[in-house]
Coordinates of C-alpha atoms in Angstrom, one line a residue:
Chain A
M1 CA 87.9 1.3 46.1
S2 CA 86.8 -2.3 46.4
I3 CA 83.9 -4.0 44.6
L4 CA 82.2 -7.0 46.1
V5 CA 80.3 -9.0 43.5
V6 CA 77.9 -11.8 44.2
G7 CA 76.7 -14.0 41.3
S8 CA 77.4 -17.2 39.4
V9 CA 80.7 -18.8 38.6
A10 CA 79.9 -21.5 36.1
F11 CA 80.9 -23.6 33.2
D12 CA 79.4 -22.9 29.8
S13 CA 79.0 -25.0 26.7
I14 CA 78.4 -22.6 23.8
Q15 CA 77.7 -22.9 20.1
T16 CA 78.0 -19.8 17.9
P17 CA 78.4 -19.3 14.1
S18 CA 82.2 -19.1 14.9
G19 CA 82.4 -22.6 16.5
S20 CA 81.7 -24.2 19.8
V21 CA 83.3 -24.8 23.2
E22 CA 82.6 -27.2 26.0
N23 CA 82.7 -26.4 29.8
C24 CA 84.6 -23.2 29.5
L25 CA 84.8 -21.0 32.6
G26 CA 81.9 -18.5 32.7
G27 CA 79.1 -17.1 34.8
A28 CA 78.0 -13.5 35.4
A29 CA 80.3 -13.0 38.4
T30 CA 83.3 -14.3 36.4
H31 CA 82.8 -12.0 33.5
F32 CA 82.0 -9.1 35.7
A33 CA 85.0 -9.6 38.0
L34 CA 87.5 -10.0 35.2
A35 CA 86.3 -6.9 33.4
A36 CA 86.3 -4.8 36.6
S37 CA 89.7 -6.1 37.7
Y38 CA 91.4 -3.8 35.1
F39 CA 90.1 -0.8 37.1
T40 CA 89.9 -1.7 40.8
D41 CA 90.0 -4.4 43.5
V42 CA 87.4 -7.1 43.1
R43 CA 86.1 -9.6 45.6
V44 CA 83.8 -12.5 44.6
I45 CA 81.1 -14.4 46.4
A46 CA 79.9 -17.5 44.6
V47 CA 79.7 -21.3 44.9
V48 CA 81.5 -23.8 42.8
G49 CA 81.8 -27.6 42.7
K50 CA 84.6 -30.2 42.6
D51 CA 85.1 -29.5 38.9
F52 CA 86.4 -26.0 39.7
T53 CA 90.1 -26.6 39.9
E54 CA 93.2 -24.6 40.9
E55 CA 93.6 -23.7 37.3
H56 CA 90.2 -22.1 37.2
E57 CA 90.9 -20.3 40.4
A58 CA 94.1 -19.0 38.9
V59 CA 92.1 -17.2 36.2
F60 CA 90.8 -15.0 39.0
T61 CA 93.9 -14.7 41.2
R62 CA 96.1 -13.8 38.2
R63 CA 94.0 -10.7 37.8
G64 CA 94.3 -10.0 41.5
I65 CA 90.7 -10.9 42.2
D66 CA 90.0 -12.0 45.8
T67 CA 88.4 -15.5 45.7
R68 CA 88.2 -16.1 49.5
G69 CA 84.4 -15.8 49.1
I70 CA 84.1 -18.5 46.5
E71 CA 82.7 -21.5 48.4
H72 CA 83.7 -25.0 47.3
A73 CA 80.8 -27.4 47.7
D74 CA 80.3 -31.1 47.0
G75 CA 78.9 -31.8 43.5
L76 CA 79.3 -30.1 40.2
S77 CA 79.4 -26.4 39.4
F78 CA 76.5 -24.5 37.7
H79 CA 76.5 -25.5 34.0
W80 CA 74.8 -23.6 31.2
T81 CA 74.5 -24.8 27.6
G82 CA 73.4 -22.3 25.0
S83 CA 73.4 -21.6 21.3
Y84 CA 73.7 -18.4 19.2
V85 CA 73.7 -20.3 15.9
N86 CA 70.4 -18.8 14.7
N87 CA 70.7 -15.4 16.4
L88 CA 73.8 -13.7 17.7
N89 CA 71.7 -11.2 19.6
E90 CA 69.8 -13.7 21.7
A91 CA 71.0 -16.9 23.4
Q92 CA 68.9 -20.0 23.0
T93 CA 69.3 -21.9 26.3
L94 CA 69.6 -25.6 25.6
G95 CA 70.3 -26.6 29.2
T96 CA 70.6 -25.2 32.7
D97 CA 72.1 -27.4 35.4
L98 CA 72.1 -25.5 38.7
N99 CA 73.9 -28.2 40.6
V100 CA 75.7 -26.7 43.7
F101 CA 74.0 -23.3 42.9
Q102 CA 70.6 -24.8 43.9
T103 CA 71.4 -24.6 47.6
F104 CA 73.7 -21.6 47.4
E105 CA 73.6 -19.4 50.6
P106 CA 76.0 -16.5 50.1
K107 CA 78.4 -16.0 53.0
I108 CA 80.3 -12.8 53.3
P109 CA 83.9 -13.2 54.5
E110 CA 84.9 -10.8 57.3
S111 CA 87.7 -9.5 55.0
Y112 CA 85.0 -8.4 52.4
K113 CA 83.0 -6.3 54.9
D114 CA 84.8 -3.1 54.1
S115 CA 83.9 -3.2 50.3
E116 CA 82.6 0.2 49.2
Y117 CA 80.8 -1.0 46.1
L118 CA 78.4 -3.8 45.8
F119 CA 77.3 -5.6 42.6
L120 CA 74.4 -8.0 42.7
A121 CA 74.8 -10.0 39.5
N122 CA 71.8 -11.8 38.1
I123 CA 70.7 -14.4 40.7
D124 CA 67.6 -15.1 42.8
P125 CA 66.5 -11.7 44.2
V126 CA 66.1 -13.3 47.6
L127 CA 69.9 -14.0 47.6
Q128 CA 70.6 -10.5 46.3
G129 CA 68.5 -9.1 49.2
R130 CA 70.4 -11.2 51.8
V131 CA 73.8 -9.9 50.6
R132 CA 72.5 -6.4 50.4
S133 CA 71.2 -6.4 53.9
Q134 CA 74.6 -7.6 55.2
M135 CA 76.4 -4.8 53.4
S136 CA 74.4 -1.8 54.6
N137 CA 77.4 0.6 54.7
V138 CA 78.4 0.4 51.0
R139 CA 78.8 3.6 49.0
M140 CA 76.8 2.2 46.0
V141 CA 74.7 -0.8 45.1
C142 CA 74.3 -1.8 41.5
G143 CA 72.2 -4.8 40.3
D144 CA 71.2 -6.9 37.4
T145 CA 68.3 -9.2 36.9
M146 CA 66.6 -11.1 34.0
N147 CA 63.2 -11.9 32.5
Y148 CA 62.7 -15.1 34.7
W149 CA 62.8 -13.1 38.0
I150 CA 60.8 -10.2 36.5
A151 CA 58.0 -12.6 35.4
D152 CA 57.9 -15.1 38.3
H153 CA 59.5 -13.5 41.3
A154 CA 58.1 -10.0 41.1
A155 CA 57.6 -9.4 44.8
N156 CA 61.1 -10.5 45.8
L157 CA 62.6 -8.5 43.0
A158 CA 60.6 -5.4 44.0
K159 CA 62.3 -5.5 47.4
V160 CA 65.7 -5.6 45.8
L161 CA 64.9 -2.7 43.4
R162 CA 64.1 -0.4 46.3
E163 CA 67.7 -0.9 47.6
L164 CA 69.5 -0.2 44.3
D165 CA 71.4 2.9 43.3
V166 CA 71.9 1.6 39.7
L167 CA 69.9 -1.1 37.9
L168 CA 71.6 -2.4 34.8
I169 CA 69.4 -4.5 32.5
N170 CA 68.6 -4.8 28.8
D171 CA 65.9 -3.4 26.5
G172 CA 63.6 -6.4 26.7
E173 CA 63.9 -6.5 30.5
V174 CA 63.1 -2.8 31.1
R175 CA 60.0 -3.0 28.9
M176 CA 58.9 -6.2 30.6
L177 CA 59.5 -4.8 34.1
A178 CA 57.6 -1.6 33.3
G179 CA 54.9 -3.2 31.1
D180 CA 55.4 -0.5 28.5
R181 CA 57.0 -0.6 25.0
N182 CA 58.2 3.0 25.0
L183 CA 61.8 3.0 26.3
V184 CA 61.5 6.5 28.0
V185 CA 58.1 5.7 29.6
A186 CA 59.4 2.3 30.7
A187 CA 62.6 3.8 32.1
N188 CA 60.7 6.5 34.1
K189 CA 58.4 3.8 35.5
V190 CA 61.4 1.7 36.6
L191 CA 63.0 4.7 38.2
T192 CA 59.9 5.0 40.5
M193 CA 60.6 1.4 41.7
G194 CA 63.8 2.3 43.5
P195 CA 66.9 2.6 41.4
K196 CA 68.3 6.2 41.2
T197 CA 69.8 5.4 37.8
L198 CA 68.8 2.9 35.2
I199 CA 71.2 1.7 32.5
V200 CA 69.6 0.0 29.6
K201 CA 71.8 -2.2 27.4
H202 CA 70.9 -2.2 23.7
G203 CA 73.4 -5.0 22.5
E204 CA 75.0 -3.9 19.3
Y205 CA 73.5 -0.4 19.5
G206 CA 75.1 0.6 22.8
A207 CA 73.5 1.6 26.0
T208 CA 71.4 4.4 27.5
A209 CA 71.5 5.7 31.1
F210 CA 68.4 7.3 32.6
F211 CA 68.7 9.4 35.7
G212 CA 66.1 9.7 38.4
D213 CA 65.5 12.7 40.6
R214 CA 67.8 11.3 43.3
S215 CA 70.8 10.6 41.0
F216 CA 74.1 12.2 41.9
G217 CA 73.4 12.8 45.5
S218 CA 76.0 15.5 45.5
G219 CA 73.3 17.9 44.1
I220 CA 74.2 17.5 40.5
R221 CA 71.2 16.4 38.6
A222 CA 71.3 15.0 35.1
V223 CA 68.0 15.7 33.4
H224 CA 68.7 14.1 30.1
P225 CA 69.6 10.5 29.4
F226 CA 73.1 9.6 28.2
R227 CA 73.8 7.3 25.2
A228 CA 77.0 5.4 24.8
P229 CA 77.8 3.7 21.5
A230 CA 78.8 0.0 21.0
L231 CA 81.7 -0.7 18.7
P232 CA 80.5 -2.1 15.3
L233 CA 82.4 -5.5 15.1
A234 CA 82.9 -7.5 11.9
E235 CA 83.0 -10.7 14.0
V236 CA 81.2 -11.5 17.2
V237 CA 82.8 -14.8 18.2
D238 CA 80.7 -15.4 21.4
P239 CA 78.3 -12.9 22.9
T240 CA 78.1 -14.7 26.2
G241 CA 78.9 -12.4 29.1
A242 CA 78.9 -9.2 27.1
G243 CA 76.4 -7.6 29.4
D244 CA 78.3 -8.7 32.5
S245 CA 81.5 -7.4 31.0
F246 CA 79.8 -4.1 30.3
A247 CA 78.7 -4.0 34.0
G248 CA 82.3 -4.8 35.1
G249 CA 83.9 -2.1 33.0
F250 CA 81.2 0.4 34.0
Y251 CA 81.3 -0.3 37.7
G252 CA 85.0 -0.9 37.9
Y253 CA 85.7 2.5 36.4
L254 CA 83.2 4.2 38.8
A255 CA 84.8 2.5 41.8
S256 CA 88.3 3.6 40.7
Q257 CA 87.3 7.3 40.7
P258 CA 87.6 9.5 43.8
E259 CA 84.4 11.4 43.0
L260 CA 81.2 10.4 41.2
T261 CA 80.4 13.3 38.9
P262 CA 78.3 13.2 35.7
A263 CA 81.5 13.2 33.7
V264 CA 82.8 10.2 35.5
F265 CA 79.5 8.4 35.0
R266 CA 79.6 9.1 31.3
A267 CA 83.1 7.8 31.0
A268 CA 82.0 4.7 32.9
M269 CA 79.3 4.1 30.3
F270 CA 82.0 4.2 27.6
Y271 CA 84.3 1.8 29.6
G272 CA 81.4 -0.6 29.9
G273 CA 81.1 -0.6 26.1
V274 CA 84.8 -1.1 25.8
M275 CA 84.9 -4.2 28.0
G276 CA 81.8 -5.6 26.3
S277 CA 83.5 -5.2 22.9
F278 CA 86.6 -7.1 24.1
A279 CA 84.5 -9.9 25.7
V280 CA 82.8 -11.0 22.5
E281 CA 86.0 -11.2 20.5
R282 CA 86.8 -14.7 21.8
F283 CA 84.9 -17.6 23.5
G284 CA 84.1 -17.4 27.1
T285 CA 86.4 -15.2 29.2
E286 CA 89.4 -15.8 27.1
R287 CA 89.8 -12.2 25.9
L288 CA 89.0 -10.7 29.3
Q289 CA 91.9 -12.6 30.8
D290 CA 94.6 -11.2 28.7
V291 CA 93.6 -7.7 27.5
T292 CA 95.9 -4.9 28.6
R293 CA 95.2 -1.6 30.2
E294 CA 96.8 0.0 27.1
E295 CA 94.4 -1.8 24.8
I296 CA 91.5 -0.7 27.0
D297 CA 92.6 3.0 26.9
E298 CA 93.2 2.7 23.1
R299 CA 89.7 1.3 22.6
F300 CA 88.2 4.0 24.8
K301 CA 89.7 6.6 22.4
L302 CA 88.2 4.6 19.5
F303 CA 84.7 4.8 21.2
K304 CA 85.2 8.6 21.5
E305 CA 86.3 8.8 17.9
I306 CA 83.2 6.9 16.5
S307 CA 80.8 9.1 18.5
H308 CA 82.2 12.6 19.1
L309 CA 81.7 15.4 16.6
E310 CA 85.1 17.1 17.2
Y311 CA 87.3 14.1 17.6
S312 CA 90.1 14.3 15.0
S313 CA 91.1 10.9 13.7
S314 CA 94.8 10.3 13.7
Chain B
M1 CA 73.9 25.1 -2.6
S2 CA 70.7 23.7 -4.0
I3 CA 69.4 20.2 -3.6
L4 CA 67.2 18.5 -6.2
V5 CA 65.0 15.7 -4.8
V6 CA 63.0 13.3 -6.8
G7 CA 60.5 11.1 -5.0
S8 CA 56.9 10.7 -3.9
V9 CA 54.5 13.5 -2.9
A10 CA 51.6 11.6 -1.5
F11 CA 48.6 11.5 0.8
D12 CA 48.8 9.2 3.9
S13 CA 46.2 7.7 6.1
I14 CA 47.9 6.6 9.3
Q15 CA 46.9 4.8 12.5
T16 CA 49.2 4.9 15.5
P17 CA 48.7 4.3 19.2
S18 CA 48.3 8.2 19.5
G19 CA 45.4 8.4 17.1
S20 CA 44.8 8.4 13.3
V21 CA 44.7 10.8 10.4
E22 CA 43.2 10.6 6.9
N23 CA 44.8 11.9 3.7
C24 CA 47.5 14.0 5.3
L25 CA 50.2 15.4 3.1
G26 CA 53.1 12.9 3.0
G27 CA 55.5 11.1 0.7
A28 CA 59.3 10.7 0.9
A29 CA 60.0 13.8 -1.1
T30 CA 57.8 15.9 1.0
H31 CA 59.3 14.9 4.3
F32 CA 62.8 15.2 2.8
A33 CA 62.2 18.6 1.3
L34 CA 60.7 20.1 4.4
A35 CA 63.5 18.9 6.6
A36 CA 66.2 20.0 4.2
S37 CA 64.6 23.4 3.7
Y38 CA 65.8 24.6 7.1
F39 CA 69.4 24.4 5.8
T40 CA 69.4 25.1 2.1
D41 CA 67.4 25.6 -1.2
V42 CA 65.4 22.6 -2.2
R43 CA 63.8 21.7 -5.6
V44 CA 61.3 18.9 -5.9
I45 CA 60.4 16.6 -8.8
A46 CA 57.3 14.6 -8.3
V47 CA 53.8 14.0 -9.7
V48 CA 50.5 14.8 -8.0
G49 CA 46.8 14.4 -8.9
K50 CA 43.8 16.7 -8.8
D51 CA 43.5 16.3 -5.1
F52 CA 46.7 18.2 -4.6
T53 CA 45.5 21.7 -4.0
E54 CA 47.0 25.2 -3.7
E55 CA 46.9 24.7 0.0
H56 CA 49.1 21.6 -0.2
E57 CA 51.5 23.4 -2.6
A58 CA 51.7 26.2 0.0
V59 CA 53.2 23.8 2.5
F60 CA 56.2 23.7 0.2
T61 CA 56.3 27.3 -0.9
R62 CA 56.0 28.7 2.6
R63 CA 59.3 26.9 3.3
G64 CA 60.8 28.4 0.1
I65 CA 60.8 25.0 -1.6
D66 CA 60.8 25.2 -5.5
T67 CA 57.8 23.3 -6.7
R68 CA 58.1 24.0 -10.5
G69 CA 59.1 20.3 -10.9
I70 CA 55.9 19.0 -9.4
E71 CA 53.8 17.8 -12.3
H72 CA 50.0 17.9 -12.0
A73 CA 48.4 14.9 -13.7
D74 CA 44.9 13.8 -14.2
G75 CA 43.7 11.4 -11.5
L76 CA 44.5 11.0 -7.8
S77 CA 47.8 11.4 -6.0
F78 CA 49.7 8.4 -4.7
H79 CA 47.9 7.3 -1.5
W80 CA 49.4 5.1 1.3
T81 CA 47.5 3.6 4.2
G82 CA 49.5 2.2 7.1
S83 CA 49.3 1.3 10.8
Y84 CA 51.8 1.3 13.6
V85 CA 49.2 0.2 16.2
N86 CA 51.0 -3.0 17.0
N87 CA 54.6 -1.9 16.4
L88 CA 55.8 1.7 16.3
N89 CA 59.1 0.5 14.8
E90 CA 57.6 -1.0 11.7
A91 CA 54.7 0.2 9.5
Q92 CA 52.1 -2.3 8.5
T93 CA 51.0 -1.3 5.0
L94 CA 47.3 -1.6 4.7
G95 CA 47.0 -0.1 1.2
T96 CA 49.1 1.4 -1.6
D97 CA 47.3 3.2 -4.4
L98 CA 49.9 4.4 -6.8
N99 CA 47.4 6.3 -8.9
V100 CA 49.2 9.0 -11.0
F101 CA 52.6 7.6 -9.7
Q102 CA 52.0 4.5 -11.8
T103 CA 53.0 6.3 -15.0
F104 CA 55.4 8.9 -13.5
E105 CA 58.1 10.0 -15.8
P106 CA 60.3 12.5 -14.1
K107 CA 61.0 15.7 -16.1
I108 CA 63.7 18.0 -14.9
P109 CA 62.9 21.7 -15.4
E110 CA 65.6 23.8 -17.0
S111 CA 65.8 25.9 -13.8
Y112 CA 66.7 22.8 -11.8
K113 CA 69.7 21.8 -13.9
D114 CA 72.3 23.8 -11.9
S115 CA 71.4 21.9 -8.6
E116 CA 74.7 20.8 -7.0
Y117 CA 73.2 18.0 -4.8
L118 CA 70.9 15.3 -5.9
F119 CA 68.7 13.1 -3.7
L120 CA 67.0 10.1 -5.1
A121 CA 64.3 9.2 -2.7
N122 CA 62.8 5.7 -2.5
I123 CA 61.2 5.2 -5.9
D124 CA 61.7 2.7 -8.8
P125 CA 65.4 2.5 -9.5
V126 CA 64.8 2.8 -13.2
L127 CA 63.4 6.3 -12.5
Q128 CA 66.2 7.1 -10.1
G129 CA 68.7 6.2 -12.9
R130 CA 66.9 8.4 -15.4
V131 CA 67.1 11.4 -13.2
R132 CA 70.7 10.6 -12.3
S133 CA 71.8 10.4 -15.9
Q134 CA 70.3 13.8 -16.7
M135 CA 72.2 15.4 -13.7
S136 CA 75.7 14.2 -14.5
N137 CA 77.4 17.4 -13.2
V138 CA 76.1 17.3 -9.6
R139 CA 78.6 17.5 -6.8
M140 CA 77.0 14.6 -4.8
V141 CA 74.4 12.0 -5.3
C142 CA 72.6 10.4 -2.3
G143 CA 70.0 7.8 -2.6
D144 CA 67.5 5.7 -0.6
T145 CA 65.7 2.4 -1.5
M146 CA 63.6 -0.3 0.2
N147 CA 63.2 -4.0 0.6
Y148 CA 60.8 -4.2 -2.5
W149 CA 63.4 -2.9 -4.9
I150 CA 66.2 -5.0 -3.2
A151 CA 64.2 -8.2 -3.6
D152 CA 62.6 -7.8 -6.9
H153 CA 64.5 -5.2 -8.9
A154 CA 68.1 -6.1 -8.0
A155 CA 69.6 -5.6 -11.5
N156 CA 68.1 -2.1 -11.8
L157 CA 69.0 -1.2 -8.3
A158 CA 72.6 -2.4 -8.9
K159 CA 73.0 0.2 -11.7
V160 CA 71.8 3.0 -9.4
L161 CA 74.1 1.9 -6.6
R162 CA 77.1 2.3 -8.8
E163 CA 76.3 6.0 -9.3
L164 CA 75.8 6.9 -5.6
D165 CA 78.1 8.8 -3.3
V166 CA 75.9 8.1 -0.3
L167 CA 73.4 5.3 0.2
L168 CA 71.0 5.9 3.1
I169 CA 69.0 2.9 4.2
N170 CA 67.9 1.1 7.3
D171 CA 69.3 -1.9 9.2
G172 CA 67.1 -4.5 7.6
E173 CA 67.7 -3.2 4.2
V174 CA 71.5 -3.3 4.4
R175 CA 71.4 -6.8 5.8
M176 CA 69.1 -7.8 3.0
L177 CA 71.1 -6.1 0.3
A178 CA 74.3 -7.7 1.4
G179 CA 72.8 -11.1 2.4
D180 CA 74.7 -11.0 5.7
R181 CA 73.4 -10.5 9.2
N182 CA 76.6 -8.8 10.6
L183 CA 76.2 -5.1 10.2
V184 CA 79.9 -4.4 9.6
V185 CA 80.3 -7.3 7.1
A186 CA 77.1 -6.2 5.3
A187 CA 78.2 -2.6 5.2
N188 CA 81.5 -3.5 3.7
K189 CA 79.8 -5.6 1.0
V190 CA 77.4 -2.7 0.2
L191 CA 80.4 -0.4 -0.1
T192 CA 81.8 -2.6 -2.9
M193 CA 78.5 -2.1 -4.8
G194 CA 79.2 1.5 -5.5
P195 CA 78.3 3.9 -2.7
K196 CA 81.4 5.7 -1.2
T197 CA 79.6 6.1 2.1
L198 CA 76.8 4.0 3.6
I199 CA 74.5 5.4 6.3
V200 CA 72.5 2.8 8.2
K201 CA 69.5 4.0 10.1
H202 CA 68.7 2.1 13.4
G203 CA 65.4 3.8 14.2
E204 CA 65.2 4.6 17.9
Y205 CA 68.9 3.7 18.3
G206 CA 70.4 6.3 15.9
A207 CA 72.4 5.7 12.8
T208 CA 75.9 4.6 11.7
A209 CA 77.9 5.9 8.8
F210 CA 80.4 3.5 7.1
F211 CA 83.1 5.0 4.9
G212 CA 84.5 3.3 1.9
D213 CA 88.0 3.7 0.4
R214 CA 86.9 6.5 -1.8
S215 CA 85.1 8.6 0.8
F216 CA 86.1 12.2 1.2
G217 CA 87.7 12.5 -2.2
S218 CA 89.8 15.4 -0.9
G219 CA 92.2 12.8 0.5
I220 CA 90.8 12.6 4.0
R221 CA 89.9 9.0 4.7
A222 CA 87.7 8.0 7.6
V223 CA 88.7 4.5 8.6
H224 CA 86.2 4.0 11.4
P225 CA 82.5 4.2 11.3
F226 CA 80.6 7.0 13.0
R227 CA 77.6 6.6 15.2
A228 CA 75.0 9.3 15.8
P229 CA 72.4 8.9 18.6
A230 CA 68.7 9.2 18.3
L231 CA 66.8 11.2 21.0
P232 CA 64.9 9.0 23.4
L233 CA 61.3 10.2 23.2
A234 CA 58.5 9.6 25.6
E235 CA 56.0 9.7 22.8
V236 CA 56.3 8.9 19.2
V237 CA 53.1 10.2 17.7
D238 CA 53.7 9.1 14.1
P239 CA 57.0 7.5 12.8
T240 CA 56.0 8.0 9.2
G241 CA 58.7 9.9 7.3
A242 CA 61.3 9.8 10.2
G243 CA 63.9 8.2 7.8
D244 CA 63.2 10.8 5.1
S245 CA 63.4 13.6 7.6
F246 CA 66.7 12.2 8.8
A247 CA 67.9 12.2 5.1
G248 CA 66.7 15.8 4.7
G249 CA 68.4 17.1 7.8
F250 CA 71.6 15.2 6.9
Y251 CA 71.7 16.2 3.3
G252 CA 70.4 19.7 3.8
Y253 CA 73.2 20.4 6.3
L254 CA 75.9 18.9 4.0
A255 CA 74.7 21.1 1.1
S256 CA 74.8 24.2 3.3
Q257 CA 78.5 23.8 4.0
P258 CA 81.3 25.2 1.8
E259 CA 83.5 22.2 2.3
L260 CA 82.8 18.6 3.0
T261 CA 85.1 17.5 5.8
P262 CA 84.7 14.6 8.1
A263 CA 83.7 17.1 10.8
V264 CA 80.9 18.4 8.6
F265 CA 79.8 14.9 7.8
R266 CA 79.6 14.1 11.5
A267 CA 77.5 17.1 12.2
A268 CA 75.2 16.2 9.3
M269 CA 74.6 12.9 10.9
F270 CA 73.5 14.7 14.1
Y271 CA 71.3 17.1 12.1
G272 CA 69.7 14.0 10.5
G273 CA 68.8 12.7 13.9
V274 CA 67.5 16.1 15.0
M275 CA 65.1 16.4 12.1
G276 CA 63.9 12.8 12.5
S277 CA 63.2 13.5 16.2
F278 CA 61.0 16.5 15.3
A279 CA 59.2 14.6 12.5
V280 CA 57.8 12.0 14.8
E281 CA 56.4 14.4 17.4
R282 CA 53.2 15.0 15.4
F283 CA 51.2 13.4 12.6
G284 CA 52.4 13.6 9.0
T285 CA 54.6 16.7 8.2
E286 CA 52.9 18.9 10.8
R287 CA 55.9 19.4 13.0
L288 CA 58.3 19.8 10.1
Q289 CA 56.2 22.7 8.8
D290 CA 56.6 24.9 11.8
V291 CA 59.9 24.0 13.6
T292 CA 62.3 27.0 13.9
R293 CA 66.0 27.1 13.2
E294 CA 66.4 28.1 16.9
E295 CA 64.6 24.9 18.0
I296 CA 66.8 22.9 15.6
D297 CA 70.0 24.3 17.0
E298 CA 68.8 23.8 20.5
R299 CA 68.1 20.2 19.8
F300 CA 71.4 19.8 18.1
K301 CA 73.0 20.8 21.4
L302 CA 70.8 18.3 23.2
F303 CA 72.1 15.5 20.9
K304 CA 75.6 16.5 21.8
E305 CA 74.7 16.6 25.5
I306 CA 73.3 13.1 25.5
S307 CA 76.3 11.6 23.6
H308 CA 79.5 13.5 24.4
L309 CA 81.7 12.8 27.4
E310 CA 82.8 16.4 28.1
Y311 CA 79.5 18.1 27.5
S312 CA 78.5 20.1 30.5
S313 CA 74.8 20.3 31.0
S314 CA 73.5 23.7 31.7

């Protein structure tokens, strides 16, 4: 089934201990769409500027991603400059040029209206809400957000949270959103704000899914959380987009399955980790552009091997 | 088979967000021995003062722990005062009174000499080395250490590391010991220092085992690391001794098994997490004194349920 993603398509200038790149294709929607494209059809809603060329568009179309919802505006694309030189686990933002993103008004092409899965990447909750309200018949809505919206746009964010099936954020964000340092207490508070399921990303330590009372509408209720590992990597070239790639692998796998059972949900958590582990191997979206489905399945097995009691190493 | 543990038996005064206790029985050897006692025979080498009463000794003997190696000296027992009020993940040490521990010279009772498993809890590496050299016929040696010894007693610690089968430390310690922030790179460096296997504890995120070339001497080689989860807990009453309880569960289970296969090693990592999760439920060693083997097995199943793809929740 098809996923519609709304979010940023941007150019990133990044410094890490492994080196640096200037103006490489990035943005949450880009990482998400590429990661999800290995599992299902993906459609993107975003805005770009004149610096977004046919070559950039081909990065999407080569993966079969529908770009009819990418609006081309006058001006320059969103540009982010960040550094991980001092800490690979947290980006230091050196510059944010919103450019054409400043006046972004998401428009949903008619051909996107039958998308069954909606992903609201990290953008202004007002825009997330507008897209959500135009896609009222989707099977599932999953969303991301960040500290900036949690701190300064709480009321707008609260409205979006009420509409979510799955909220996918990181450790710091869930504690901030709930105002509690204990992960379980914070997760339970967030589950009262709307999302039926909360996925908390722990960076190099994996991710945890917490299920609310209304999870798995089919009547199956998961009482306990579920923890998926991350792959210990000897080199993280560029952490940018790891979380969005996790989301893409997770949601792409879910959307590819005929039925949403707890077992499917667990496997989706693993596929999220798998796509996140590929994303950080090279700068920008480079690795996500050329990974193969065979490599993905191989790494899925590796995730099982490093976390399962009975798994017999070959 | 029997485990001999050498380490501190102490009294702790602890403040946490859940409350505070004064002079409760603690120390690394105490937490370790209690946790391990649910799996196998445990013998303790430590020194205590006049404040260590028959009542305290009964905490050990009720669990079948051999206390003949606990030396009773003049003066007061080792006393630690710490607070977790600002951060449950890291103790703030408010006071350390070594007392009788200052002149501790471990003596190994004749009846302990046939112990097959040796655990060197976190004490001066010089003392760890002395015990190690008197127990040259053990089947396995596992050890712990801390930032203080890594920073200021590097040469003495290096000698102990060369004698270890398993080193069991936390994230910060492995990065400090290796001088590298990347966990995999740091782990591989530490594995060249002597230990055949390195277990890195990640607190609320679980633990990772890294295997060196010489792991599983039987010819079985584990190439990939293994990650065990921690149980997400809505209340951590007192984190003191969680790491030592992990070590006790891990090593106790290993020592209880006839053969050390990778599968046994993996299960031991889970039992470590299980005992750590019980330890933090109440102050001091309170919970470790009265847990039952049934509760342990039940929680082991829960650890599997929260981390395994195929596990069907009941």
